[in-house]
């Protein structure tokens, strides 16, 4: 049985004061006997602050991106080794906002996942279709293409990744995929993992992301192949994030 994972994606939000308040409120509200894993993926400049606030707690630290390169002339990039020094356990790779605004290709995303895995950081690999792609019945084709690139580059350690299915049309829009719609795509991804490795199919957590909130979390998380959530907006409010964590337990 896979444990659930609830990961907050803070995106470009936060401040020293807000982060401290938010983390303290989440930690204070978490049930000590909870089974679900919890992580927050913060802007890189705050990783040091969060390492101090979260080390030894039940909240793991994540970054929102990672370089595919080891080191050198890559202005603005952060290597896996650097992130590791700040206690980073998860790295989001291939978020749709990075694919869209920074031109990240499937191959670039796959290489980022590879760099994370090589350093012992778990990549949270985001896949998902746009509204136009869903409307033209391309959902399956798109998510399979995105995941295939990651499997191709990381076949031998594919069971070590986390996948997040995030339909682009549901991100930050308040429109959520219904549990059945999400489950259908998760099942496709699970089958694709199975074709690569039966161990991976069994182990890999497939998260749903896209307007998951306190009200819809329980029904989404009750689906067979939905193993957690990647939460944007609702991860910035302690009460909402705590309700989602509670729904995962
Ligand atoms: P949202 O974002 O929960 O605000 O829709 C999810 C994400 O982009 O990871």
CSV table of N, CA, C and O in Angstrom, one decimal, residues 62-158:
chain,number,residue,atom,x,y,z
A,62,UNK,N,11.1,20.9,-0.1
A,62,UNK,CA,11.2,20.7,-1.6
A,62,UNK,C,11.6,22.0,-2.3
A,62,UNK,O,11.3,23.1,-1.8
A,63,UNK,N,12.2,21.9,-3.4
A,63,UNK,CA,12.5,23.0,-4.3
A,63,UNK,C,11.5,23.0,-5.4
A,63,UNK,O,10.8,22.0,-5.6
A,64,UNK,N,11.4,24.1,-6.2
A,64,UNK,CA,10.4,24.2,-7.3
A,64,UNK,C,11.0,23.9,-8.6
A,64,UNK,O,10.3,23.9,-9.7
A,65,UNK,N,12.3,23.7,-8.6
A,65,UNK,CA,13.0,23.4,-9.9
A,65,UNK,C,14.4,22.9,-9.5
A,65,UNK,O,14.8,22.9,-8.3
A,66,UNK,N,15.2,22.5,-10.4
A,66,UNK,CA,16.5,21.9,-10.2
A,66,UNK,C,17.3,22.0,-11.5
A,66,UNK,O,16.6,21.8,-12.6
A,67,UNK,N,18.6,22.2,-11.5
A,67,UNK,CA,19.3,22.2,-12.8
A,67,UNK,C,19.6,20.8,-13.2
A,67,UNK,O,19.8,19.9,-12.4
A,68,UNK,N,19.6,20.6,-14.5
A,68,UNK,CA,20.1,19.3,-15.0
A,68,UNK,C,21.6,19.2,-15.0
A,68,UNK,O,22.2,18.1,-15.2
A,69,UNK,N,22.3,20.3,-14.8
A,69,UNK,CA,23.7,20.4,-14.9
A,69,UNK,C,24.3,20.2,-13.5
A,69,UNK,O,23.7,20.6,-12.5
A,70,UNK,N,25.5,19.7,-13.5
A,70,UNK,CA,26.2,19.5,-12.2
A,70,UNK,C,26.7,20.8,-11.6
A,70,UNK,O,26.6,21.1,-10.4
A,71,UNK,N,27.4,21.6,-12.4
A,71,UNK,CA,27.9,22.9,-12.0
A,71,UNK,C,28.5,23.6,-13.2
A,71,UNK,O,28.5,23.1,-14.3
A,72,UNK,N,28.9,24.9,-12.9
A,72,UNK,CA,29.5,25.6,-14.0
A,72,UNK,C,28.8,26.8,-14.5
A,72,UNK,O,28.0,27.4,-13.7
A,73,UNK,N,29.0,27.2,-15.7
A,73,UNK,CA,28.5,28.4,-16.3
A,73,UNK,C,27.0,28.3,-16.7
A,73,UNK,O,26.6,28.3,-17.8
A,74,UNK,N,26.1,28.3,-15.6
A,74,UNK,CA,24.7,28.3,-15.9
A,74,UNK,C,24.0,29.3,-14.9
A,74,UNK,O,23.4,29.0,-13.9
A,75,UNK,N,24.2,30.5,-15.3
A,75,UNK,CA,23.7,31.7,-14.5
A,75,UNK,C,22.3,31.5,-14.0
A,75,UNK,O,21.4,31.3,-14.9
A,76,UNK,N,22.1,31.6,-12.8
A,76,UNK,CA,20.7,31.6,-12.2
A,76,UNK,C,20.3,30.2,-11.8
A,76,UNK,O,19.2,30.0,-11.2
A,77,UNK,N,21.0,29.2,-12.2
A,77,UNK,CA,20.6,27.8,-11.9
A,77,UNK,C,21.0,27.3,-10.6
A,77,UNK,O,22.0,27.8,-10.0
A,78,UNK,N,20.3,26.3,-10.1
A,78,UNK,CA,20.7,25.7,-8.8
A,78,UNK,C,20.9,24.2,-9.0
A,78,UNK,O,20.0,23.5,-9.5
A,79,UNK,N,22.1,23.7,-8.6
A,79,UNK,CA,22.4,22.3,-8.8
A,79,UNK,C,21.8,21.4,-7.7
A,79,UNK,O,21.4,21.9,-6.6
A,80,UNK,N,21.7,20.2,-8.0
A,80,UNK,CA,21.2,19.2,-7.0
A,80,UNK,C,22.0,19.2,-5.8
A,80,UNK,O,21.5,19.1,-4.7
A,81,UNK,N,23.3,19.3,-6.0
A,81,UNK,CA,24.2,19.2,-4.8
A,81,UNK,C,24.0,20.4,-3.9
A,81,UNK,O,24.0,20.3,-2.7
A,82,UNK,N,23.7,21.6,-4.5
A,82,UNK,CA,23.4,22.8,-3.7
A,82,UNK,C,22.1,22.6,-2.9
A,82,UNK,O,22.1,22.9,-1.7
A,83,UNK,N,21.1,22.1,-3.6
A,83,UNK,CA,19.8,21.9,-3.0
A,83,UNK,C,19.9,20.9,-1.8
A,83,UNK,O,19.4,21.1,-0.7
A,84,UNK,N,20.7,19.9,-2.1
A,84,UNK,CA,20.9,18.9,-1.0
A,84,UNK,C,21.5,19.5,0.2
A,84,UNK,O,21.2,19.1,1.3
A,85,UNK,N,22.4,20.4,0.1
A,85,UNK,CA,23.0,21.1,1.3
A,85,UNK,C,22.0,21.8,2.1
A,85,UNK,O,22.3,22.0,3.3
A,86,UNK,N,20.9,22.1,1.5
A,86,UNK,CA,19.9,22.8,2.3
A,86,UNK,C,18.7,21.9,2.7
A,86,UNK,O,17.6,22.3,3.0
A,87,UNK,N,19.0,20.6,2.7
A,87,UNK,CA,18.0,19.7,3.2
A,87,UNK,C,16.9,19.4,2.3
A,87,UNK,O,15.8,18.9,2.7
A,88,UNK,N,17.1,19.7,1.0
A,88,UNK,CA,16.0,19.4,0.1
A,88,UNK,C,15.8,18.0,-0.2
A,88,UNK,O,16.7,17.3,-0.6
A,89,UNK,N,14.5,17.5,-0.1
A,89,UNK,CA,14.3,16.1,-0.3
A,89,UNK,C,13.5,15.8,-1.6
A,89,UNK,O,13.5,14.8,-2.2
A,90,UNK,N,12.7,16.9,-2.0
A,90,UNK,CA,11.9,16.8,-3.2
A,90,UNK,C,12.2,17.9,-4.1
A,90,UNK,O,12.5,19.1,-3.6
A,91,UNK,N,12.2,17.7,-5.4
A,91,UNK,CA,12.3,18.8,-6.4
A,91,UNK,C,11.2,18.7,-7.4
A,91,UNK,O,11.0,17.7,-8.1
A,92,UNK,N,10.3,19.7,-7.5
A,92,UNK,CA,9.3,19.7,-8.6
A,92,UNK,C,10.1,19.9,-9.9
A,92,UNK,O,11.0,20.8,-10.0
A,93,UNK,N,9.8,19.1,-10.9
A,93,UNK,CA,10.4,19.3,-12.2
A,93,UNK,C,9.2,19.3,-13.3
A,93,UNK,O,8.3,18.5,-13.2
A,94,UNK,N,9.4,20.1,-14.2
A,94,UNK,CA,8.5,20.2,-15.3
A,94,UNK,C,7.1,20.7,-15.0
A,94,UNK,O,6.1,20.4,-15.6
A,95,UNK,N,7.0,21.6,-14.0
A,95,UNK,CA,5.7,22.2,-13.7
A,95,UNK,C,5.2,22.9,-15.0
A,95,UNK,O,6.1,23.5,-15.7
A,96,UNK,N,4.0,22.9,-15.2
A,96,UNK,CA,3.4,23.5,-16.4
A,96,UNK,C,3.8,25.0,-16.6
A,96,UNK,O,4.0,25.5,-17.7
A,97,UNK,N,4.0,25.7,-15.4
A,97,UNK,CA,4.4,27.1,-15.6
A,97,UNK,C,5.8,27.2,-16.1
A,97,UNK,O,6.2,28.2,-16.8
A,98,UNK,N,6.7,26.2,-15.8
A,98,UNK,CA,8.0,26.2,-16.3
A,98,UNK,C,8.0,25.8,-17.7
A,98,UNK,O,8.8,26.3,-18.6
A,99,UNK,N,7.2,24.8,-18.1
A,99,UNK,CA,7.1,24.4,-19.5
A,99,UNK,C,6.6,25.5,-20.3
A,99,UNK,O,7.1,25.8,-21.4
A,100,UNK,N,5.6,26.2,-19.8
A,100,UNK,CA,5.0,27.3,-20.6
A,100,UNK,C,5.8,28.6,-20.6
A,100,UNK,O,6.0,29.1,-21.7
A,101,UNK,N,6.3,29.1,-19.5
A,101,UNK,CA,7.0,30.4,-19.5
A,101,UNK,C,8.5,30.3,-19.7
A,101,UNK,O,9.2,31.3,-19.9
A,102,UNK,N,9.1,29.1,-19.5
A,102,UNK,CA,10.5,28.9,-19.6
A,102,UNK,C,10.9,27.9,-20.7
A,102,UNK,O,12.1,27.5,-20.8
A,103,UNK,N,9.9,27.5,-21.5
A,103,UNK,CA,10.2,26.7,-22.6
A,103,UNK,C,10.8,25.3,-22.3
A,103,UNK,O,11.6,24.8,-23.1
A,104,UNK,N,10.5,24.8,-21.1
A,104,UNK,CA,11.1,23.5,-20.8
A,104,UNK,C,10.5,22.4,-21.6
A,104,UNK,O,9.3,22.2,-21.6
A,105,UNK,N,11.4,21.6,-22.3
A,105,UNK,CA,10.9,20.5,-23.1
A,105,UNK,C,10.8,19.2,-22.3
A,105,UNK,O,11.3,19.2,-21.2
A,106,UNK,N,10.2,18.2,-22.9
A,106,UNK,CA,10.1,16.9,-22.2
A,106,UNK,C,11.5,16.4,-21.9
A,106,UNK,O,11.7,15.9,-20.8
A,107,UNK,N,12.4,16.6,-22.8
A,107,UNK,CA,13.8,16.1,-22.6
A,107,UNK,C,14.4,16.8,-21.4
A,107,UNK,O,15.1,16.3,-20.6
A,108,UNK,N,14.3,18.2,-21.5
A,108,UNK,CA,14.9,19.0,-20.4
A,108,UNK,C,14.4,18.5,-19.0
A,108,UNK,O,15.1,18.4,-18.1
A,109,UNK,N,13.1,18.3,-19.0
A,109,UNK,CA,12.4,17.9,-17.7
A,109,UNK,C,13.0,16.5,-17.3
A,109,UNK,O,13.3,16.3,-16.1
A,110,UNK,N,13.1,15.6,-18.2
A,110,UNK,CA,13.6,14.3,-17.9
A,110,UNK,C,15.1,14.3,-17.4
A,110,UNK,O,15.4,13.6,-16.5
A,111,UNK,N,15.9,15.3,-17.9
A,111,UNK,CA,17.3,15.4,-17.5
A,111,UNK,C,17.3,16.0,-16.1
A,111,UNK,O,18.2,15.7,-15.3
A,112,UNK,N,16.4,16.9,-15.8
A,112,UNK,CA,16.3,17.5,-14.4
A,112,UNK,C,15.9,16.4,-13.4
A,112,UNK,O,16.5,16.3,-12.4
A,113,UNK,N,15.0,15.5,-13.8
A,113,UNK,CA,14.6,14.4,-13.0
A,113,UNK,C,15.9,13.5,-12.7
A,113,UNK,O,16.1,13.1,-11.6
A,114,UNK,N,16.6,13.3,-13.8
A,114,UNK,CA,17.9,12.5,-13.7
A,114,UNK,C,18.9,13.1,-12.7
A,114,UNK,O,19.4,12.4,-11.8
A,115,UNK,N,19.1,14.4,-12.8
A,115,UNK,CA,20.0,15.1,-11.9
A,115,UNK,C,19.5,15.0,-10.4
A,115,UNK,O,20.3,14.8,-9.5
A,116,UNK,N,18.2,15.1,-10.2
A,116,UNK,CA,17.7,15.0,-8.9
A,116,UNK,C,18.0,13.6,-8.3
A,116,UNK,O,18.5,13.4,-7.2
A,117,UNK,N,17.6,12.6,-9.1
A,117,UNK,CA,17.7,11.2,-8.7
A,117,UNK,C,19.2,10.9,-8.3
A,117,UNK,O,19.5,10.2,-7.4
A,118,UNK,N,20.1,11.4,-9.2
A,118,UNK,CA,21.5,11.1,-8.9
A,118,UNK,C,22.0,11.7,-7.6
A,118,UNK,O,23.0,11.2,-7.0
A,119,UNK,N,21.3,12.7,-7.1
A,119,UNK,CA,21.7,13.3,-5.8
A,119,UNK,C,20.9,12.8,-4.7
A,119,UNK,O,21.0,13.3,-3.5
A,120,UNK,N,20.0,11.9,-4.9
A,120,UNK,CA,19.1,11.4,-3.9
A,120,UNK,C,18.0,12.3,-3.5
A,120,UNK,O,17.4,12.3,-2.5
A,121,UNK,N,17.6,13.2,-4.5
A,121,UNK,CA,16.5,14.1,-4.3
A,121,UNK,C,15.3,13.4,-5.1
A,121,UNK,O,15.6,13.0,-6.3
A,122,UNK,N,14.1,13.4,-4.6
A,122,UNK,CA,13.0,12.8,-5.3
A,122,UNK,C,12.4,13.8,-6.2
A,122,UNK,O,11.8,14.8,-5.7
A,123,UNK,N,12.4,13.6,-7.5
A,123,UNK,CA,11.7,14.5,-8.4
A,123,UNK,C,10.2,14.3,-8.4
A,123,UNK,O,9.8,13.2,-8.4
A,124,UNK,N,9.5,15.4,-8.3
A,124,UNK,CA,8.0,15.4,-8.5
A,124,UNK,C,7.8,15.8,-9.9
A,124,UNK,O,7.9,17.0,-10.2
A,125,UNK,N,7.6,14.8,-10.8
A,125,UNK,CA,7.5,15.1,-12.2
A,125,UNK,C,6.1,15.5,-12.6
A,125,UNK,O,5.2,14.7,-12.4
A,126,UNK,N,5.9,16.7,-13.1
A,126,UNK,CA,4.6,17.2,-13.4
A,126,UNK,C,4.3,16.9,-14.9
A,126,UNK,O,5.1,17.1,-15.8
A,127,UNK,N,3.1,16.4,-15.1
A,127,UNK,CA,2.6,16.2,-16.5
A,127,UNK,C,1.1,16.7,-16.5
A,127,UNK,O,0.5,16.8,-15.5
A,128,UNK,N,0.7,17.0,-17.7
A,128,UNK,CA,-0.7,17.5,-17.7
A,128,UNK,C,-1.0,18.2,-19.1
A,128,UNK,O,-0.1,18.7,-19.7
A,129,UNK,N,-2.3,18.1,-19.5
A,129,UNK,CA,-2.7,18.7,-20.7
A,129,UNK,C,-3.3,20.0,-20.6
A,129,UNK,O,-3.9,20.4,-19.6
A,130,UNK,N,-3.2,20.8,-21.7
A,130,UNK,CA,-3.9,22.1,-21.7
A,130,UNK,C,-5.4,21.9,-22.0
A,130,UNK,O,-5.8,20.8,-22.4
A,131,UNK,N,-6.1,23.0,-21.9
A,131,UNK,CA,-7.6,22.9,-22.2
A,131,UNK,C,-7.8,22.5,-23.7
A,131,UNK,O,-8.6,21.6,-24.0
A,132,UNK,N,-7.0,23.1,-24.6
A,132,UNK,CA,-7.1,22.8,-26.0
A,132,UNK,C,-6.8,21.3,-26.3
A,132,UNK,O,-7.5,20.7,-27.0
A,133,UNK,N,-5.8,20.8,-25.6
A,133,UNK,CA,-5.5,19.4,-25.7
A,133,UNK,C,-6.6,18.5,-25.2
A,133,UNK,O,-6.9,17.5,-25.8
A,134,UNK,N,-7.1,18.8,-24.1
A,134,UNK,CA,-8.2,18.0,-23.6
A,134,UNK,C,-9.4,18.0,-24.5
A,134,UNK,O,-10.0,17.0,-24.9
A,135,UNK,N,-9.7,19.2,-25.0
A,135,UNK,CA,-10.9,19.4,-25.9
A,135,UNK,C,-10.7,18.7,-27.2
A,135,UNK,O,-11.7,18.3,-27.9
A,136,UNK,N,-9.4,18.5,-27.6
A,136,UNK,CA,-9.2,17.7,-28.9
A,136,UNK,C,-8.8,16.3,-28.6
A,136,UNK,O,-8.2,15.6,-29.4
A,137,UNK,N,-9.2,15.8,-27.4
A,137,UNK,CA,-9.0,14.4,-27.0
A,137,UNK,C,-7.5,14.0,-27.0
A,137,UNK,O,-7.2,12.8,-27.3
A,138,UNK,N,-6.7,14.9,-26.6
A,138,UNK,CA,-5.2,14.6,-26.7
A,138,UNK,C,-4.6,14.3,-25.3
A,138,UNK,O,-3.4,14.1,-25.1
A,139,UNK,N,-5.5,14.3,-24.3
A,139,UNK,CA,-5.0,14.2,-22.9
A,139,UNK,C,-4.0,13.0,-22.7
A,139,UNK,O,-2.9,13.2,-22.3
A,140,UNK,N,-4.5,11.8,-23.1
A,140,UNK,CA,-3.7,10.6,-22.9
A,140,UNK,C,-2.4,10.7,-23.7
A,140,UNK,O,-1.3,10.4,-23.1
A,141,UNK,N,-2.5,11.2,-24.9
A,141,UNK,CA,-1.3,11.3,-25.7
A,141,UNK,C,-0.2,12.2,-25.1
A,141,UNK,O,1.0,11.9,-25.0
A,142,UNK,N,-0.7,13.3,-24.6
A,142,UNK,CA,0.2,14.3,-24.0
A,142,UNK,C,0.9,13.8,-22.7
A,142,UNK,O,2.1,13.9,-22.6
A,143,UNK,N,0.1,13.3,-21.8
A,143,UNK,CA,0.7,12.9,-20.5
A,143,UNK,C,1.6,11.7,-20.7
A,143,UNK,O,2.6,11.6,-20.1
A,144,UNK,N,1.2,10.8,-21.7
A,144,UNK,CA,2.1,9.7,-21.9
A,144,UNK,C,3.4,10.1,-22.6
A,144,UNK,O,4.5,9.6,-22.2
A,145,UNK,N,3.4,11.1,-23.5
A,145,UNK,CA,4.6,11.6,-24.1
A,145,UNK,C,5.5,12.2,-23.0
A,145,UNK,O,6.7,12.0,-23.0
A,146,UNK,N,4.9,13.0,-22.1
A,146,UNK,CA,5.7,13.7,-21.1
A,146,UNK,C,6.3,12.7,-20.1
A,146,UNK,O,7.5,12.8,-19.8
A,147,UNK,N,5.5,11.7,-19.7
A,147,UNK,CA,6.1,10.7,-18.8
A,147,UNK,C,7.1,9.7,-19.5
A,147,UNK,O,8.1,9.3,-19.0
A,148,UNK,N,6.9,9.5,-20.8
A,148,UNK,CA,7.8,8.6,-21.6
A,148,UNK,C,9.2,9.1,-21.6
A,148,UNK,O,10.2,8.4,-21.5
A,149,UNK,N,9.3,10.4,-21.7
A,149,UNK,CA,10.6,11.1,-21.8
A,149,UNK,C,11.4,10.8,-20.5
A,149,UNK,O,12.6,10.5,-20.4
A,150,UNK,N,10.6,10.9,-19.4
A,150,UNK,CA,11.2,10.7,-18.0
A,150,UNK,C,11.6,9.2,-17.9
A,150,UNK,O,12.7,8.9,-17.3
A,151,UNK,N,10.8,8.3,-18.3
A,151,UNK,CA,11.1,6.9,-18.2
A,151,UNK,C,12.3,6.6,-19.1
A,151,UNK,O,13.2,5.8,-18.7
A,152,UNK,N,12.3,7.2,-20.3
A,152,UNK,CA,13.4,6.9,-21.2
A,152,UNK,C,14.8,7.3,-20.6
A,152,UNK,O,15.8,6.5,-20.7
A,153,UNK,N,14.8,8.4,-19.9
A,153,UNK,CA,16.1,8.9,-19.3
A,153,UNK,C,16.4,8.2,-17.9
A,153,UNK,O,17.6,8.3,-17.5
A,154,UNK,N,15.4,7.7,-17.3
A,154,UNK,CA,15.6,7.2,-15.9
A,154,UNK,C,15.1,5.8,-15.7
A,154,UNK,O,14.7,5.5,-14.5
A,155,UNK,N,15.1,5.0,-16.7
A,155,UNK,CA,14.5,3.7,-16.6
A,155,UNK,C,14.9,2.9,-15.4
A,155,UNK,O,14.0,2.3,-14.7
A,156,UNK,N,16.2,2.9,-15.1
A,156,UNK,CA,16.6,2.0,-14.0
A,156,UNK,C,16.2,2.5,-12.6
A,156,UNK,O,16.2,1.7,-11.7
A,157,UNK,N,15.9,3.8,-12.5
A,157,UNK,CA,15.4,4.2,-11.1
A,157,UNK,C,14.1,4.9,-11.2
A,157,UNK,O,13.8,5.7,-10.4
A,158,UNK,N,13.3,4.4,-12.1
A,158,UNK,CA,12.0,5.1,-12.3
A,158,UNK,C,11.0,4.9,-11.1
A,158,UNK,O,10.2,5.7,-10.8
